[in-house]
PDB file of C-alpha atoms in Angstrom:
ATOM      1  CA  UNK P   1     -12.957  -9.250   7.686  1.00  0.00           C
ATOM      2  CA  UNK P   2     -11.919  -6.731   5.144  1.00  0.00           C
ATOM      3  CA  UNK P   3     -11.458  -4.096   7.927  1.00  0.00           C
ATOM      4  CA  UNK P   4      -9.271  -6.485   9.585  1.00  0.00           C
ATOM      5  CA  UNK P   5      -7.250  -7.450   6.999  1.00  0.00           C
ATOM      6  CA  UNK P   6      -6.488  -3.750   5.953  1.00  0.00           C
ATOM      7  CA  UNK P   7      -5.451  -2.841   9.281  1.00  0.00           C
ATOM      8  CA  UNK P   8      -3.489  -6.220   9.919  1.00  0.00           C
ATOM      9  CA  UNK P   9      -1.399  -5.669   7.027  1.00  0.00           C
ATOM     10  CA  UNK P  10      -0.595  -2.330   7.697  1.00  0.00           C
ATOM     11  CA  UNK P  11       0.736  -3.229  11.199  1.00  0.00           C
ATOM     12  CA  UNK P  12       2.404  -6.414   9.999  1.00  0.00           C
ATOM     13  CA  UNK P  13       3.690  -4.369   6.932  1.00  0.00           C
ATOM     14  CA  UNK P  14       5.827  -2.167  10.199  1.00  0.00           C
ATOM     15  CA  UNK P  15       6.478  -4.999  12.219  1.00  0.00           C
ATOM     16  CA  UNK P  16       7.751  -6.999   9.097  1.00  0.00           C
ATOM     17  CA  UNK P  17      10.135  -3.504   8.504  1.00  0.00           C
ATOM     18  CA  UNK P  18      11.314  -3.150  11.947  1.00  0.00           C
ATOM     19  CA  UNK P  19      12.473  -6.840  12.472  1.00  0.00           C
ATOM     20  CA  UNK P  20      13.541  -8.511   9.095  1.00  0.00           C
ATOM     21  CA  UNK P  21      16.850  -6.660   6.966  1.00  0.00           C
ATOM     22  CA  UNK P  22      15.624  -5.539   3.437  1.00  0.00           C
ATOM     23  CA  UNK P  23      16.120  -7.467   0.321  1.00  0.00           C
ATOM     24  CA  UNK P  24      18.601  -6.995  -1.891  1.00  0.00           C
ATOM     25  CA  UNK P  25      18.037  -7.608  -5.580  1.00  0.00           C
ATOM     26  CA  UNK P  26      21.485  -6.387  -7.628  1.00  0.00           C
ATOM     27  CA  UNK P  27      21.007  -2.571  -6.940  1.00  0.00           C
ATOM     28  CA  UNK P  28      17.794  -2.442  -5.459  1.00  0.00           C
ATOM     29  CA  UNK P  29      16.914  -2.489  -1.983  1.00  0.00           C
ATOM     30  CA  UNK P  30      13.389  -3.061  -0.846  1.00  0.00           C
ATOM     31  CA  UNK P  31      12.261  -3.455   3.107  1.00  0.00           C
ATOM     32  CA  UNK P  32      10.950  -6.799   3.727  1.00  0.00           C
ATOM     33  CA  UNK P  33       7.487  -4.877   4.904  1.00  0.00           C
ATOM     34  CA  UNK P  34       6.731  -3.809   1.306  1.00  0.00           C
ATOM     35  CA  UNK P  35       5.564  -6.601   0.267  1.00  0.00           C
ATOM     36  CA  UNK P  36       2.268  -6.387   2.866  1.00  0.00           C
ATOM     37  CA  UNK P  37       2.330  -2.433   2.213  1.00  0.00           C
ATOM     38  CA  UNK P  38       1.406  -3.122  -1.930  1.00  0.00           C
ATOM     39  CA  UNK P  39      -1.157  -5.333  -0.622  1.00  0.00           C
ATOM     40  CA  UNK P  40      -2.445  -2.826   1.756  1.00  0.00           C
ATOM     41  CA  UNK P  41      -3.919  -1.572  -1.412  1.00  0.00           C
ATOM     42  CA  UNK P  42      -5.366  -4.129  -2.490  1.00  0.00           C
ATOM     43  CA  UNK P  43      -7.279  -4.443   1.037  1.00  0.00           C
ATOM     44  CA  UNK P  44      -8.386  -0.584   1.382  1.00  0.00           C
ATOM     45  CA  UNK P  45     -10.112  -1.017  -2.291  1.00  0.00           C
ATOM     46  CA  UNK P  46     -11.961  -3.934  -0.988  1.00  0.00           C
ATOM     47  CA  UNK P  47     -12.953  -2.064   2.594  1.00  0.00           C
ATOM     48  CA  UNK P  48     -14.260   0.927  -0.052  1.00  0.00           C
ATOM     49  CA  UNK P  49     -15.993  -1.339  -2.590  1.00  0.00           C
ATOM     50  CA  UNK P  50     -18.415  -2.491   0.868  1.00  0.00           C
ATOM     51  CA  UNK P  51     -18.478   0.439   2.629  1.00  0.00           C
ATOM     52  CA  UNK P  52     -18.016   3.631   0.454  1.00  0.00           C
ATOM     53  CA  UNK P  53     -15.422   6.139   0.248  1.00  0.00           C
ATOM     54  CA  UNK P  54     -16.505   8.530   3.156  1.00  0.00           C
ATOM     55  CA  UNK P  55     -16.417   5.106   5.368  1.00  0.00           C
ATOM     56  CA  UNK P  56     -12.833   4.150   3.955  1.00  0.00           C
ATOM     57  CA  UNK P  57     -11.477   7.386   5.151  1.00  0.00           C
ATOM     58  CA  UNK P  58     -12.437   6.474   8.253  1.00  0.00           C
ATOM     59  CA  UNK P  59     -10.716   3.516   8.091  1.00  0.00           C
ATOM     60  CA  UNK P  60      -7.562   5.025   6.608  1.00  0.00           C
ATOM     61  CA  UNK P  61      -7.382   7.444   9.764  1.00  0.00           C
ATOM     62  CA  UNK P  62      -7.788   4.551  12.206  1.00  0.00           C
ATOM     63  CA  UNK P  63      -5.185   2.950   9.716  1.00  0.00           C
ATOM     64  CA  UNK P  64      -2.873   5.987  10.291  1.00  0.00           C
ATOM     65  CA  UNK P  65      -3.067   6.291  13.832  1.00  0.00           C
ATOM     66  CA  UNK P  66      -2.118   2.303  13.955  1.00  0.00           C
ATOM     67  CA  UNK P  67       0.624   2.581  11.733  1.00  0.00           C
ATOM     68  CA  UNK P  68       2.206   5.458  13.372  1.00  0.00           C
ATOM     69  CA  UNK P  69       1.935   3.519  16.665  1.00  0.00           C
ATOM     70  CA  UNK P  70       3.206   0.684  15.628  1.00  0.00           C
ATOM     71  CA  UNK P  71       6.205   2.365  14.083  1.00  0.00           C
ATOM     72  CA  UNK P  72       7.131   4.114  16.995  1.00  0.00           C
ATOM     73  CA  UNK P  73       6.438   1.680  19.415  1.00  0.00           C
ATOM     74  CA  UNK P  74       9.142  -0.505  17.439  1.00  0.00           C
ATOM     75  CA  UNK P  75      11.565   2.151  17.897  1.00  0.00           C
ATOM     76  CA  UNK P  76      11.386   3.927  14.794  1.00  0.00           C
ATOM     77  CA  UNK P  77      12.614   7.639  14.809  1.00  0.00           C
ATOM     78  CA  UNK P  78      10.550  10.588  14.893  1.00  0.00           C
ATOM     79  CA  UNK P  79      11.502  11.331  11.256  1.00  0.00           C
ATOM     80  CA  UNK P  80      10.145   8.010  10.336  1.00  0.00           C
ATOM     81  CA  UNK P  81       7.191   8.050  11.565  1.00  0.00           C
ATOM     82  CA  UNK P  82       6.516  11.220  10.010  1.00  0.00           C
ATOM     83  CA  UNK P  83       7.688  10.319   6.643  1.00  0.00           C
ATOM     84  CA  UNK P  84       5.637   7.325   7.152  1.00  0.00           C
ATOM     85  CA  UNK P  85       2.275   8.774   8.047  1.00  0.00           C
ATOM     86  CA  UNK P  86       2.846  11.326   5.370  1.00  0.00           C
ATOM     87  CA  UNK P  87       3.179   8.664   2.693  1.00  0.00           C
ATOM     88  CA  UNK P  88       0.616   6.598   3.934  1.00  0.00           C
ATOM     89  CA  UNK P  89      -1.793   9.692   3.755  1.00  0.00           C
ATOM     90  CA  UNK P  90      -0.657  10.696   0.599  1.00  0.00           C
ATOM     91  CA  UNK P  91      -0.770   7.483  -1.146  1.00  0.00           C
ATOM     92  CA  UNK P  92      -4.203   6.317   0.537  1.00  0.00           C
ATOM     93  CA  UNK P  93      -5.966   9.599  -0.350  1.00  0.00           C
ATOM     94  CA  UNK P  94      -4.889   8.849  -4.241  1.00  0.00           C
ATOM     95  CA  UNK P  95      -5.483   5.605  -3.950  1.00  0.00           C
ATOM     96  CA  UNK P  96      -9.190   6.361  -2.620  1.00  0.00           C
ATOM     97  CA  UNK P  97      -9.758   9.034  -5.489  1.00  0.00           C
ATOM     98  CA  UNK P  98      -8.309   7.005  -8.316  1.00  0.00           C
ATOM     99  CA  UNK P  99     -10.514   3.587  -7.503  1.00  0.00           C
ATOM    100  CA  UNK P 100     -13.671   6.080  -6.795  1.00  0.00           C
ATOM    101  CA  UNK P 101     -13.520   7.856 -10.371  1.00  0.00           C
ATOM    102  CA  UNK P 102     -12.403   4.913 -12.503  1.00  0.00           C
ATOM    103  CA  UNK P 103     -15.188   3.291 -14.863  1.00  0.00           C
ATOM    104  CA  UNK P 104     -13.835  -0.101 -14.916  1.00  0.00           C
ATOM    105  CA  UNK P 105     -14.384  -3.787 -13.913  1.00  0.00           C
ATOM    106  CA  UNK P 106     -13.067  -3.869  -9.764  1.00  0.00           C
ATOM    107  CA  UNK P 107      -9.314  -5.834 -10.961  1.00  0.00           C
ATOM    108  CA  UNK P 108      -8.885  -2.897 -12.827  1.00  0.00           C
ATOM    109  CA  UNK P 109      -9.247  -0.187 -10.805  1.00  0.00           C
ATOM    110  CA  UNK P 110      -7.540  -1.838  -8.148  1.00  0.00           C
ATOM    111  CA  UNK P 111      -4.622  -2.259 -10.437  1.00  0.00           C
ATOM    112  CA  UNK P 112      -4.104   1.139 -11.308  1.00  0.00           C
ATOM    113  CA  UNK P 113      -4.972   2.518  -8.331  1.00  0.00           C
ATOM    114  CA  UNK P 114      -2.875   0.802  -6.187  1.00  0.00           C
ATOM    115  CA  UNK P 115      -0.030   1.300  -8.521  1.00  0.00           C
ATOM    116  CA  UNK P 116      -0.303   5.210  -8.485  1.00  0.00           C
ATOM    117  CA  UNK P 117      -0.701   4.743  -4.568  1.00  0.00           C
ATOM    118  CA  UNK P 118       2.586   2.407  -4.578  1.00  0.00           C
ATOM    119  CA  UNK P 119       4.830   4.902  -6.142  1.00  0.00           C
ATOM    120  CA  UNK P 120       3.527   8.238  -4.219  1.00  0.00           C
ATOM    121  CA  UNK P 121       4.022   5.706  -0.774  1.00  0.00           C
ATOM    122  CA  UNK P 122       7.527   4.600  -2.349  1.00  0.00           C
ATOM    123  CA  UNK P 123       8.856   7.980  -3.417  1.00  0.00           C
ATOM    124  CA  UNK P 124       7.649  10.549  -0.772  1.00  0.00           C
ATOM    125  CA  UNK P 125       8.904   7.730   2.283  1.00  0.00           C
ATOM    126  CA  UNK P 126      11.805   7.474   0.794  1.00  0.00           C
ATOM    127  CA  UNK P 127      12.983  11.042  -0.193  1.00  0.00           C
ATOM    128  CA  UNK P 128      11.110  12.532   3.280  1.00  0.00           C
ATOM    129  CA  UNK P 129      12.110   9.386   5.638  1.00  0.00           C
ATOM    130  CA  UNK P 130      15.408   7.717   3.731  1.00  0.00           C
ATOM    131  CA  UNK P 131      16.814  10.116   2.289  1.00  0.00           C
ATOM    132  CA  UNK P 132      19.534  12.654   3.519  1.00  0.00           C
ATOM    133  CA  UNK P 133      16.344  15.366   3.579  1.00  0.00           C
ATOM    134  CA  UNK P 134      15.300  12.871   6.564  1.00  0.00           C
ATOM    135  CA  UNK P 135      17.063  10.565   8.552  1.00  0.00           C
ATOM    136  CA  UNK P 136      19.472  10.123   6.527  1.00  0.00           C
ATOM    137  CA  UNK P 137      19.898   6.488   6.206  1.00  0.00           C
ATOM    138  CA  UNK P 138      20.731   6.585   2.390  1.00  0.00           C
ATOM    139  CA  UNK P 139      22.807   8.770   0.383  1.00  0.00           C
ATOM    140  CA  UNK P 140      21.103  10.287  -2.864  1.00  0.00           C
ATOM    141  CA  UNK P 141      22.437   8.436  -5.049  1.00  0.00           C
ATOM    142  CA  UNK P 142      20.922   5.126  -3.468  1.00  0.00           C
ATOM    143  CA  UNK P 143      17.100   6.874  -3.528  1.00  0.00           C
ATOM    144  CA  UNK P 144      16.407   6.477  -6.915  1.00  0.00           C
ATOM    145  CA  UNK P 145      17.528   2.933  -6.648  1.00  0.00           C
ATOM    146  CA  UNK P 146      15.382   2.284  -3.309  1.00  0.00           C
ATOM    147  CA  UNK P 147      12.223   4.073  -4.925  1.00  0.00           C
ATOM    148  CA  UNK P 148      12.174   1.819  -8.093  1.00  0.00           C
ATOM    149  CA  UNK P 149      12.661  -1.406  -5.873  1.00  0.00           C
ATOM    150  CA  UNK P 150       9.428  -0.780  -3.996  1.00  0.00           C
ATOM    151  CA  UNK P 151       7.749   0.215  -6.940  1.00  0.00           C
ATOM    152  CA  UNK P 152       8.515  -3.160  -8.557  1.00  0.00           C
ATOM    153  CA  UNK P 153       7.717  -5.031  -5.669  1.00  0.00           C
ATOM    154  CA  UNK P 154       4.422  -2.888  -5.106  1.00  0.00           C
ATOM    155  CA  UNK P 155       3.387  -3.344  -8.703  1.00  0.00           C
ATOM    156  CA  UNK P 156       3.784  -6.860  -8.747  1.00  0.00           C
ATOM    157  CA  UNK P 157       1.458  -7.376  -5.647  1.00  0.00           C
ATOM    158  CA  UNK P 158      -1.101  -5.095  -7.128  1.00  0.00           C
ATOM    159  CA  UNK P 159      -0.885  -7.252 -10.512  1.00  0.00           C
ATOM    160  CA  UNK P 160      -1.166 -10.259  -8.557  1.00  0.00           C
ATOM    161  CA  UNK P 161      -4.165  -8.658  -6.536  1.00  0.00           C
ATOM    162  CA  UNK P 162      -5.975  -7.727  -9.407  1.00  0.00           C
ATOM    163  CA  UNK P 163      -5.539 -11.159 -11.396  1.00  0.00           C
ATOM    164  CA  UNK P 164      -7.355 -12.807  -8.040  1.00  0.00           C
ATOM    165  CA  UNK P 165      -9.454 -10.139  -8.141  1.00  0.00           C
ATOM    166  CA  UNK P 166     -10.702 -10.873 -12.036  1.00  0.00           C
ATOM    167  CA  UNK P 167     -10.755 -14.709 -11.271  1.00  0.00           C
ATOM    168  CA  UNK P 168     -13.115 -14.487  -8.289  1.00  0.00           C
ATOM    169  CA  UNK P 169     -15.432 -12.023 -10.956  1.00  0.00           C
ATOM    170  CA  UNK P 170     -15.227 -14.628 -13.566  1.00  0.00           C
ATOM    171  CA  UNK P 171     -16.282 -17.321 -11.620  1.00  0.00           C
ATOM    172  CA  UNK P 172     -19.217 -15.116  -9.999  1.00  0.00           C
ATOM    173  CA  UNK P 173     -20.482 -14.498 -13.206  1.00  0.00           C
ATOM    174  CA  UNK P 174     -20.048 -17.990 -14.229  1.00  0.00           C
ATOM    175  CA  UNK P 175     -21.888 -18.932 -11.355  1.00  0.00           C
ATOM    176  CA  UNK P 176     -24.696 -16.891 -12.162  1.00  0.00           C
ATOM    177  CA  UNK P 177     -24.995 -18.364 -15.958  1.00  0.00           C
TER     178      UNK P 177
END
């Protein structure tokens, strides 16, 4: 199930991006799909805390191929889908390595390793894809602006994640007393 999940979300997370307008929050603007790309996160951690970390990279390329299908079968440019699978690469791979080498209780780690992964996924789509370097869809002096919304919204899905996370711990360990 946690394979599923993982993948799900990140095909959802393009579908969701492709078909709904972003949100708007004062001067941010953050793509409705970002809120099942944070917990994309969330997911891969799980997949690696059952399977291992050569597994998950498995995973993440079967991931990568998906997403970059599913982007351009929605019609996404080129450019996009580039900028996308670059991200996603990126910000997996540091995801991976951060969760591996972390000594800390499972909410943890997937708290600051999905965080680190949210802003590498935020900032390099959004300079590489967004940004006048790419498609073009926002000037420079909206990037900043776009970056910092997905963080936020990214951050607050891994914080979210990882206070399930230490709940479900809690009560195993309760369980066990």
């Amino acid at each position: 199930m946690r394979i599923l999940f993982y993948l799900l979300s990140i095909v959802i997370a393009n579908v969701v991006t492709a078909r709904f307008a972003p949100l708007e929050f004062g001067m941010f603007i953050v793509p409705m799909g970002t809120l099942f790309v944070g917990a994309t996160f969330i997911f891969r951690d799980l997949v690696q805390n059952k399977y291992g970390r050569a597994k998950t990279y498995l995973f993440i390329m079967t991931a990568l191929l998906l997403s970059a299908l599913a982007s351009f079968l929605l019609g996404d440019t080129l450019m996009i889908v580039a900028a996308s699978a670059l991200s996603f690469v990126i910000a997996e791979t540091a995801d991976t390595e951060i969760y591996t080498r972390l000594k800390l209780p499972m909410a943890w780690r997937v708290l600051y390793s999905g965080i680190v992964g949210g802003l590498l996924d935020s900032a390099v789509f959004v300079i590489v894809g967004l940004s006048p370097l790419g498609a073009g869809i926002l000037p420079w002096e909206a990037v900043p602006t776009a970056i910092l919304g997905q963080i936020i919204v990214k951050t607050i899905i891994q914080l979210f994640g990882a206070l399930i996370l230490n709940q479900v711990h809690v009560r195993k360990e309760k369980a066990l007393v």
